[in-house]
Coordinates of C-alpha atoms and ligand atoms in Angstrom, one line a residue:
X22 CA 153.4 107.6 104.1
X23 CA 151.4 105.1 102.0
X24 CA 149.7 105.1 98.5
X25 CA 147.0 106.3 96.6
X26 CA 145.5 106.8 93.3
X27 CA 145.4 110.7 93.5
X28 CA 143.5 112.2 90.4
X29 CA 144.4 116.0 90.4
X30 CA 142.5 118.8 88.8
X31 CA 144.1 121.5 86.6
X32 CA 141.9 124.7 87.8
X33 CA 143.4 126.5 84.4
X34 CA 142.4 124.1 81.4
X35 CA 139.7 122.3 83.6
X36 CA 141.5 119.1 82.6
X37 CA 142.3 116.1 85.3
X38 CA 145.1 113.2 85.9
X39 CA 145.4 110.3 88.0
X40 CA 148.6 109.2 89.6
X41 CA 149.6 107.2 92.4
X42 CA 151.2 109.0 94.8
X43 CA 152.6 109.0 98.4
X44 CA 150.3 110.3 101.0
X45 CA 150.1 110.6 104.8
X46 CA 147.0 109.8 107.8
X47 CA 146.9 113.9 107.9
X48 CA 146.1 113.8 104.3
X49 CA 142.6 112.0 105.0
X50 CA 139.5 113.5 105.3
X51 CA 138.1 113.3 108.8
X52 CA 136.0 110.0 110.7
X53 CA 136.2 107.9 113.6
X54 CA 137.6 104.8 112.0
X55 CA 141.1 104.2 110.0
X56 CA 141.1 101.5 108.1
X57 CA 143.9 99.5 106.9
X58 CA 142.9 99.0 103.0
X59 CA 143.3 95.4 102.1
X60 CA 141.0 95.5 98.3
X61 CA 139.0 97.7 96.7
X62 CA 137.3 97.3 92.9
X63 CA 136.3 98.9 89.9
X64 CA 132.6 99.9 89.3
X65 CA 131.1 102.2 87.1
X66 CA 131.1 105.2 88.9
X67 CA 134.8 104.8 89.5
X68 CA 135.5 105.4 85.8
X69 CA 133.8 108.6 85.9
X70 CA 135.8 109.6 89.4
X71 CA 139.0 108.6 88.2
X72 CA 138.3 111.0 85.0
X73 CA 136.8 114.2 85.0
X74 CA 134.5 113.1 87.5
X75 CA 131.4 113.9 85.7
X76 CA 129.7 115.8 88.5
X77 CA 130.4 113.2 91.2
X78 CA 133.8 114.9 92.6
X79 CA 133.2 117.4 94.9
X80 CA 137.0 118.6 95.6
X81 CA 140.6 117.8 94.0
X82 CA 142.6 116.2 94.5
X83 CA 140.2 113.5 95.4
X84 CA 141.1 109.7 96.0
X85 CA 138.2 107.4 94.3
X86 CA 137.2 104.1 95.1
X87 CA 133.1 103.4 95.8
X88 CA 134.0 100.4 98.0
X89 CA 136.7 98.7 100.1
X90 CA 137.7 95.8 102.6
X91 CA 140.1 95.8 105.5
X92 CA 141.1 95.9 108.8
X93 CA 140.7 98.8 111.4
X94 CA 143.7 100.4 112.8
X95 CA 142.4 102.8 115.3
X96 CA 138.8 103.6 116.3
X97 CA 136.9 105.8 118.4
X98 CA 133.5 104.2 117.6
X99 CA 132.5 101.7 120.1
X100 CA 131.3 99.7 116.9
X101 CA 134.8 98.9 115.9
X102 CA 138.2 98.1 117.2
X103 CA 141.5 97.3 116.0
X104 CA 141.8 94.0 114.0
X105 CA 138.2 94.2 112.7
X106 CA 137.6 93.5 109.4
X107 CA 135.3 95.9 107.6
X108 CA 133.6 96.5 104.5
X109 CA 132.4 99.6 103.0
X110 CA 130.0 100.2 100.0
X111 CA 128.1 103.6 99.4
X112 CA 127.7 106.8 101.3
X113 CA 129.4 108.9 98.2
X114 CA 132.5 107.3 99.8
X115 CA 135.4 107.6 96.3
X116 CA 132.8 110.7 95.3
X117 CA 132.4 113.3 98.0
X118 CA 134.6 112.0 100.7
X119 CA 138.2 110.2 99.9
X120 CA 137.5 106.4 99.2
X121 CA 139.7 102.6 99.0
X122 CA 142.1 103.7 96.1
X123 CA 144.8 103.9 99.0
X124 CA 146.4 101.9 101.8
X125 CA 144.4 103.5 104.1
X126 CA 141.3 105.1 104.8
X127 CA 139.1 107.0 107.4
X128 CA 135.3 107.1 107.6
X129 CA 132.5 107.5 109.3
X130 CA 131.5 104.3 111.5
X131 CA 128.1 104.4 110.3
X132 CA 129.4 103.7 107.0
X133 CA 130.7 100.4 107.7
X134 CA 129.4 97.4 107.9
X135 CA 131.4 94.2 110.1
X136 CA 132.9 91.6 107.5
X137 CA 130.2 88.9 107.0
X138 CA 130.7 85.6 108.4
X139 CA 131.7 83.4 104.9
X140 CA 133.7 86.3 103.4
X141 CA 137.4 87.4 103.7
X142 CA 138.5 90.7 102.3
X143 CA 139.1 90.2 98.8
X144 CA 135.7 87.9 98.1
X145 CA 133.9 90.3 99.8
X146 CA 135.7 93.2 97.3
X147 CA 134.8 90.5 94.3
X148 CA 131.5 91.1 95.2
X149 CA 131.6 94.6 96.0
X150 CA 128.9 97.5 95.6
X151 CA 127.8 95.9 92.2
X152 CA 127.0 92.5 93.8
X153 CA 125.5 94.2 96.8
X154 CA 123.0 95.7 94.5
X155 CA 122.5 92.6 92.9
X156 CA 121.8 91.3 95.6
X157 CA 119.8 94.1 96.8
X158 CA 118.2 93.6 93.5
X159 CA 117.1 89.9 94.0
X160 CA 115.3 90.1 97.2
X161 CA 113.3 93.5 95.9
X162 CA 112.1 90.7 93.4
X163 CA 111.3 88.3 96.4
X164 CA 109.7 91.0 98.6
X165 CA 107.4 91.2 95.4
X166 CA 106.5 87.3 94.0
X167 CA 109.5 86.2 92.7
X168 CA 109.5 82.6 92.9
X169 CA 111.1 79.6 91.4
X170 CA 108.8 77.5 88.6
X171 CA 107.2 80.7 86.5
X172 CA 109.6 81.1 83.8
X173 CA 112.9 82.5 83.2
X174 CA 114.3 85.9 84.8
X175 CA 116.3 88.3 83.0
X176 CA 119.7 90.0 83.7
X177 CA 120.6 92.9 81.5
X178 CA 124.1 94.1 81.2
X179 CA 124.8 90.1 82.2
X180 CA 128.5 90.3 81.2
X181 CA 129.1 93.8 83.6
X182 CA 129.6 93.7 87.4
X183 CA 126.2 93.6 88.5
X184 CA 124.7 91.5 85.6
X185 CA 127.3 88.9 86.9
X186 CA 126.8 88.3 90.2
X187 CA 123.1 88.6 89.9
X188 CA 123.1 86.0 87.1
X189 CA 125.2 83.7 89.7
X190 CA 122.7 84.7 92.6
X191 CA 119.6 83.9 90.2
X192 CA 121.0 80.6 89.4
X193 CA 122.0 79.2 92.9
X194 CA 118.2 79.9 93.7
X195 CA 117.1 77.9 91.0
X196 CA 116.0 80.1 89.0
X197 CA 116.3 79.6 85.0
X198 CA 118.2 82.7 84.2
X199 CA 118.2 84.5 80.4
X200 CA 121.0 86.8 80.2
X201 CA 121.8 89.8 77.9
X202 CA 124.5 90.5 76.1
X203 CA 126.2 92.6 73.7
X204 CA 129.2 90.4 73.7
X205 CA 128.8 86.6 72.0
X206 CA 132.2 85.4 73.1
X207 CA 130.5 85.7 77.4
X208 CA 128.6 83.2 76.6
X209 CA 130.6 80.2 78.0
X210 CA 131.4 82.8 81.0
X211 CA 127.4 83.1 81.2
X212 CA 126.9 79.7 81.4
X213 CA 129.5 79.2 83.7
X214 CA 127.8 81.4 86.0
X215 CA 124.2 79.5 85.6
X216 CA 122.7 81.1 82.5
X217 CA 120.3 78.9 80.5
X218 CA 119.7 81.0 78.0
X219 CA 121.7 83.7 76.1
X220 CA 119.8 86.9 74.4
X221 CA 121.8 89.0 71.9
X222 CA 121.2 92.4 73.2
X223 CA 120.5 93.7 70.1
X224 CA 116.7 91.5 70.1
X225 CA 116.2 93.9 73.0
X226 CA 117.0 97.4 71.6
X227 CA 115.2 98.2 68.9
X228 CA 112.4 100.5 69.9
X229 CA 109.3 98.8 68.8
X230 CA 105.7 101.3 69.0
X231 CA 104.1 98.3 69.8
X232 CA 101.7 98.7 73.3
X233 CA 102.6 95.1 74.7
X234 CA 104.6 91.9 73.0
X235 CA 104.6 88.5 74.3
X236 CA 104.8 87.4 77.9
X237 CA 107.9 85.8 78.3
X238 CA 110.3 87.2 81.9
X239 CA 108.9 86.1 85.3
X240 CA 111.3 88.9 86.8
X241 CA 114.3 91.2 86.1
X242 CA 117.5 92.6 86.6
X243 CA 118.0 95.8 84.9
X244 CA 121.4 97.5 84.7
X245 CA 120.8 99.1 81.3
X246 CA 117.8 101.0 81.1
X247 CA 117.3 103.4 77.9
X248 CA 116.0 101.2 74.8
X249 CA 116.6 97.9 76.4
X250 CA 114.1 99.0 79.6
X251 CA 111.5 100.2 77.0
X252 CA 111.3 96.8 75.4
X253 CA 111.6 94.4 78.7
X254 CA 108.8 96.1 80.5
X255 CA 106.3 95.2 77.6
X256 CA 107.7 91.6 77.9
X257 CA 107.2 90.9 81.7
X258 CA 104.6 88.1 83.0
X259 CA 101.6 90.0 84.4
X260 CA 102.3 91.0 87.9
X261 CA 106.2 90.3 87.8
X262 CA 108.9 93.3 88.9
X263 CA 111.7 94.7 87.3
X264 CA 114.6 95.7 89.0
X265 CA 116.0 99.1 87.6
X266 CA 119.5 99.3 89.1
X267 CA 121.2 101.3 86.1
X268 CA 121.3 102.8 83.3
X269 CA 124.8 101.8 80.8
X270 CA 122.2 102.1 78.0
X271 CA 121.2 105.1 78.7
X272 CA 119.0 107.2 81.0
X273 CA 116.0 107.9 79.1
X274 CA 113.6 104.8 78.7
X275 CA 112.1 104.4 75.1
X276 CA 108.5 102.8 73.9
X277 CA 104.8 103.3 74.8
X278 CA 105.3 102.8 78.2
X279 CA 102.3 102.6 80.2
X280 CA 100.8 99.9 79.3
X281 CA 102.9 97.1 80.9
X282 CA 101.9 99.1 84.1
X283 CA 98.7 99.3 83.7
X284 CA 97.2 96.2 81.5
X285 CA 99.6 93.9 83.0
X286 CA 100.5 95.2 86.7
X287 CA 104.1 95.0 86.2
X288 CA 106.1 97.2 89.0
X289 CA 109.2 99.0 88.2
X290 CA 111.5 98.8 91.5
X291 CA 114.3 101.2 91.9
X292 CA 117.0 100.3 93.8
X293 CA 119.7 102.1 95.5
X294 CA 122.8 100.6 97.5
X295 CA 124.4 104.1 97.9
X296 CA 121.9 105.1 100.9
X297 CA 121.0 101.7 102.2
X298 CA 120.9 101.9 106.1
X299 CA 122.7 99.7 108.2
X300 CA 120.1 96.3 108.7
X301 CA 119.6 96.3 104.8
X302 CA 123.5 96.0 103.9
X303 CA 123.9 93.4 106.9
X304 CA 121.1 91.4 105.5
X305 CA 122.5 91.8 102.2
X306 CA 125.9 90.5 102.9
X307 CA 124.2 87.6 104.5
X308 CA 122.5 86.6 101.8
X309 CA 125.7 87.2 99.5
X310 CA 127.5 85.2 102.2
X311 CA 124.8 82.2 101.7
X312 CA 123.5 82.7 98.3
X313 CA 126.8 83.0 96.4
X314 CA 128.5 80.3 95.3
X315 CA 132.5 81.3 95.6
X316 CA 133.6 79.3 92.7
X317 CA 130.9 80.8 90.4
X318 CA 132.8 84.3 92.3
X319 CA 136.2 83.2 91.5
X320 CA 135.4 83.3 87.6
X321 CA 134.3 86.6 87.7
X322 CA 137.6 87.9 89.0
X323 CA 140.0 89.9 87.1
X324 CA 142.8 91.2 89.8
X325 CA 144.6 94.4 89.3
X326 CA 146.9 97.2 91.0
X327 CA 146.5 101.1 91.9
X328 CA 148.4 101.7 88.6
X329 CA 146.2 99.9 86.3
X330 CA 143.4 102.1 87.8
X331 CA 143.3 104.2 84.9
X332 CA 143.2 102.3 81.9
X333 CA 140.4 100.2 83.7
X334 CA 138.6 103.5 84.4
X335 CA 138.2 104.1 81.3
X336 CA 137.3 100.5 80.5
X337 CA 134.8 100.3 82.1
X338 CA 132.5 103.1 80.7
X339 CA 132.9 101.4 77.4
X340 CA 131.8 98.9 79.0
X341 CA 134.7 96.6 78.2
X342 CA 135.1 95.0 81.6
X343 CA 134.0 91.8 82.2
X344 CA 132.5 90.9 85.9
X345 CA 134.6 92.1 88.7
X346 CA 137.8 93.8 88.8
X347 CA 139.8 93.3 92.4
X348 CA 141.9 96.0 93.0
X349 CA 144.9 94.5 95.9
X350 CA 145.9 98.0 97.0
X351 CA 149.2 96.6 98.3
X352 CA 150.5 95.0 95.3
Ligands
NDP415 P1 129.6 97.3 84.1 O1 130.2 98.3 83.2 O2 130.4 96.3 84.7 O3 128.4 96.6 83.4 C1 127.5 97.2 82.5 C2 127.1 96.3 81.4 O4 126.0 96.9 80.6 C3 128.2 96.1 80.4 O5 129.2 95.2 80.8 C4 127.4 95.7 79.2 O6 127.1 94.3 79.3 C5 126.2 96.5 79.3 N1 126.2 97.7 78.5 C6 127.1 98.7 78.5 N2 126.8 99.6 77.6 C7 125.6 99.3 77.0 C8 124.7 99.8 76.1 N3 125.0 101.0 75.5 N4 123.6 99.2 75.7 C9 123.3 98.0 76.3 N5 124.1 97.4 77.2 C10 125.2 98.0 77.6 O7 128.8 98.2 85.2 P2 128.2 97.7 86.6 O8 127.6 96.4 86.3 O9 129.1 97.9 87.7 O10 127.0 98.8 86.7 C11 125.9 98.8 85.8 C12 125.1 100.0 86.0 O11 124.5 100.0 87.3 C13 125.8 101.3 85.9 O12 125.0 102.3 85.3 C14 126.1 101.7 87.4 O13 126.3 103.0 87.6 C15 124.8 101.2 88.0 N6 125.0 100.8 89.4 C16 124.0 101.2 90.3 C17 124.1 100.9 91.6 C18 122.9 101.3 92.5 O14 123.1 101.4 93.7 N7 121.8 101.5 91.9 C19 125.2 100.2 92.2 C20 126.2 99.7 91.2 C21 126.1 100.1 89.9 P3 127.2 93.3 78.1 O15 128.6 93.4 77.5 O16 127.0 91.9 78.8 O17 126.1 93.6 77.2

């Protein structure tokens, strides 16, 4: 028997509760690997799992957790044997099939990916699925111009999980990076990370009817959408991107909206690290691997247990957590 953050459903007032509790290998859903859970982490959609689920959930009682790190234990994948170490982001892994939020876990081996060269366990869990798609995010913006020397690049939501490590990634490129936030006292953490230049998120969220304002981002990270989207697409450089990974702020985007797209060519690039095949995610973790400077990941790292799972559930769709959160499932 081992544990697990268990969140159980009561059919009769609809209402749900998270606990950790004892479980056994029979317990897990079916795959061809077992993994011995070494870290997991908190993101965004975990706050919503560990509650009511908000649609995610597909069966109590359900185990969360979007992402892990660890070591196989058995395997009958050719992929992977015992004593690998793996990590896991996406797949609805900790929504429709049990995820890391226990001391074990079995998947499907196309789900994996082999530890990258660089990382161990928990750095690789301090990155996680937010800093994959920031990653993810940053070479979207390559794949379309984005080059050192044209002016500062945005990061929305800079104090959050993705916002973090993409500000970190921006900077160890070279890029001057201008990062949003609704919370003044990140700034010194900001700058730690390679910010040049703080915005109050509030100059970015009032909806203005104006077509097109001044020039100003030579690319973007967007992990807010709603007002704040509305108001960076009219302030992109002609023929710059914008990243769109999520949506904090909200899931509508506000302003006359066209015109960026049309009178100053900017593209609007969705990105998704839920579905990402294989050769993306191991090119990804390369580049984390290279690109990443571990000290700047250190900083970000707030380290917690399976029983502090649910206050920081709840945390963190008030948006009160601050970078990563590094869940050690054996503590
Ligand atoms: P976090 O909660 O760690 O960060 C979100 C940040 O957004 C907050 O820290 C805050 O930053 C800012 N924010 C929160 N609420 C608002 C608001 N009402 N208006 C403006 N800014 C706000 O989450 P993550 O970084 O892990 O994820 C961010 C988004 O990206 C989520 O929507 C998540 O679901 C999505 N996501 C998408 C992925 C994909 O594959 N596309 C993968 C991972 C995440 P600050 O305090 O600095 O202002």
């Amino acid at each position: 028997m081992f544990n697990a953050l268990v969140v159980e459903k009561d059919e009769e007032t609809g209402k749900t509760s998270a606990a950790v509790t004892q479980i056994g290998e029979d317990d897990l859903p079916h795959g061809e690997v077992l993994i011995a859970v070494e870290y997991s982490t908190v993101n965004y959609k975990d706050g919503l799992c560990i509650g009511p689920g908000g649609g995610l959930v597909r069966q109590y009682p359900h185990v969360p957790g979007i992402d892990f790190a660890g070591t196989v234990e058995q395997s009958s994948d050719d992929r992977y044997k015992p004593g690998d170490k793996v990590v896991l982001t996406g797949w609805r892994v900790g929504e429709a099939h049990w995820g890391g939020y226990a001391q074990k876990a079995r998947v499907l081996a196309d789900w994996l990916v082999p530890l990258p060269e660089g990382l161990d366990t928990r750095a690789a869990m301090a990155v996680g699925t937010a800093g994959l798609t920031a990653m993810l995010s940053v070479m979207a913006l390559e794949d379309h111009g984005l080059e050192t020397g044209h002016g500062p690049v945005l990061v929305t939501g800079a104090a959050g999980g993705v916002g973090s490590v993409a500000t970190a990634i921006l900077a160890n490129l070279g890029h001057e990076v201008a990062a949003v936030t609704g919370r003044p006292e990140t700034a010194e953490y900001l700058q730690g990370l390679g910010a040049t230049q703080i915005v109050p998120r509030e100059e970015l969220t009032e909806v203005t009817k104006k077509p097109l304002e001044s020039e100003k981002w030579a690319g973007c990270v967007d992990a807010v959408a709603g007002a704040m989207l509305g108001r960076v697409l009219k302030q992109m450089k002609y023929g710059t991107s914008v990243a769109a990974v999520g949506l904090a702020g909200g899931a509508a985007i506000e302003g006359a909206l066209i015109t960026p797209f049309i009178l100053r060519g900017v593209n609007l690039l969705g990105i998704d690290s839920v579905m990402q095949p294989y050769d993306n995610r191991l090119r990804a973790w390369a580049r984390i691997a290279k690109d990443l400077p571990m000290e700047k990941l250190e900083s970000m790292v707030q380290p917690a247990t399976l029983s502090d799972l649910p206050g920081l559930g709840r945390d963190i769709l008030k948006g009160q957590v601050k970078g990563r959160v590094v869940v050690d499932v054996n503590a």
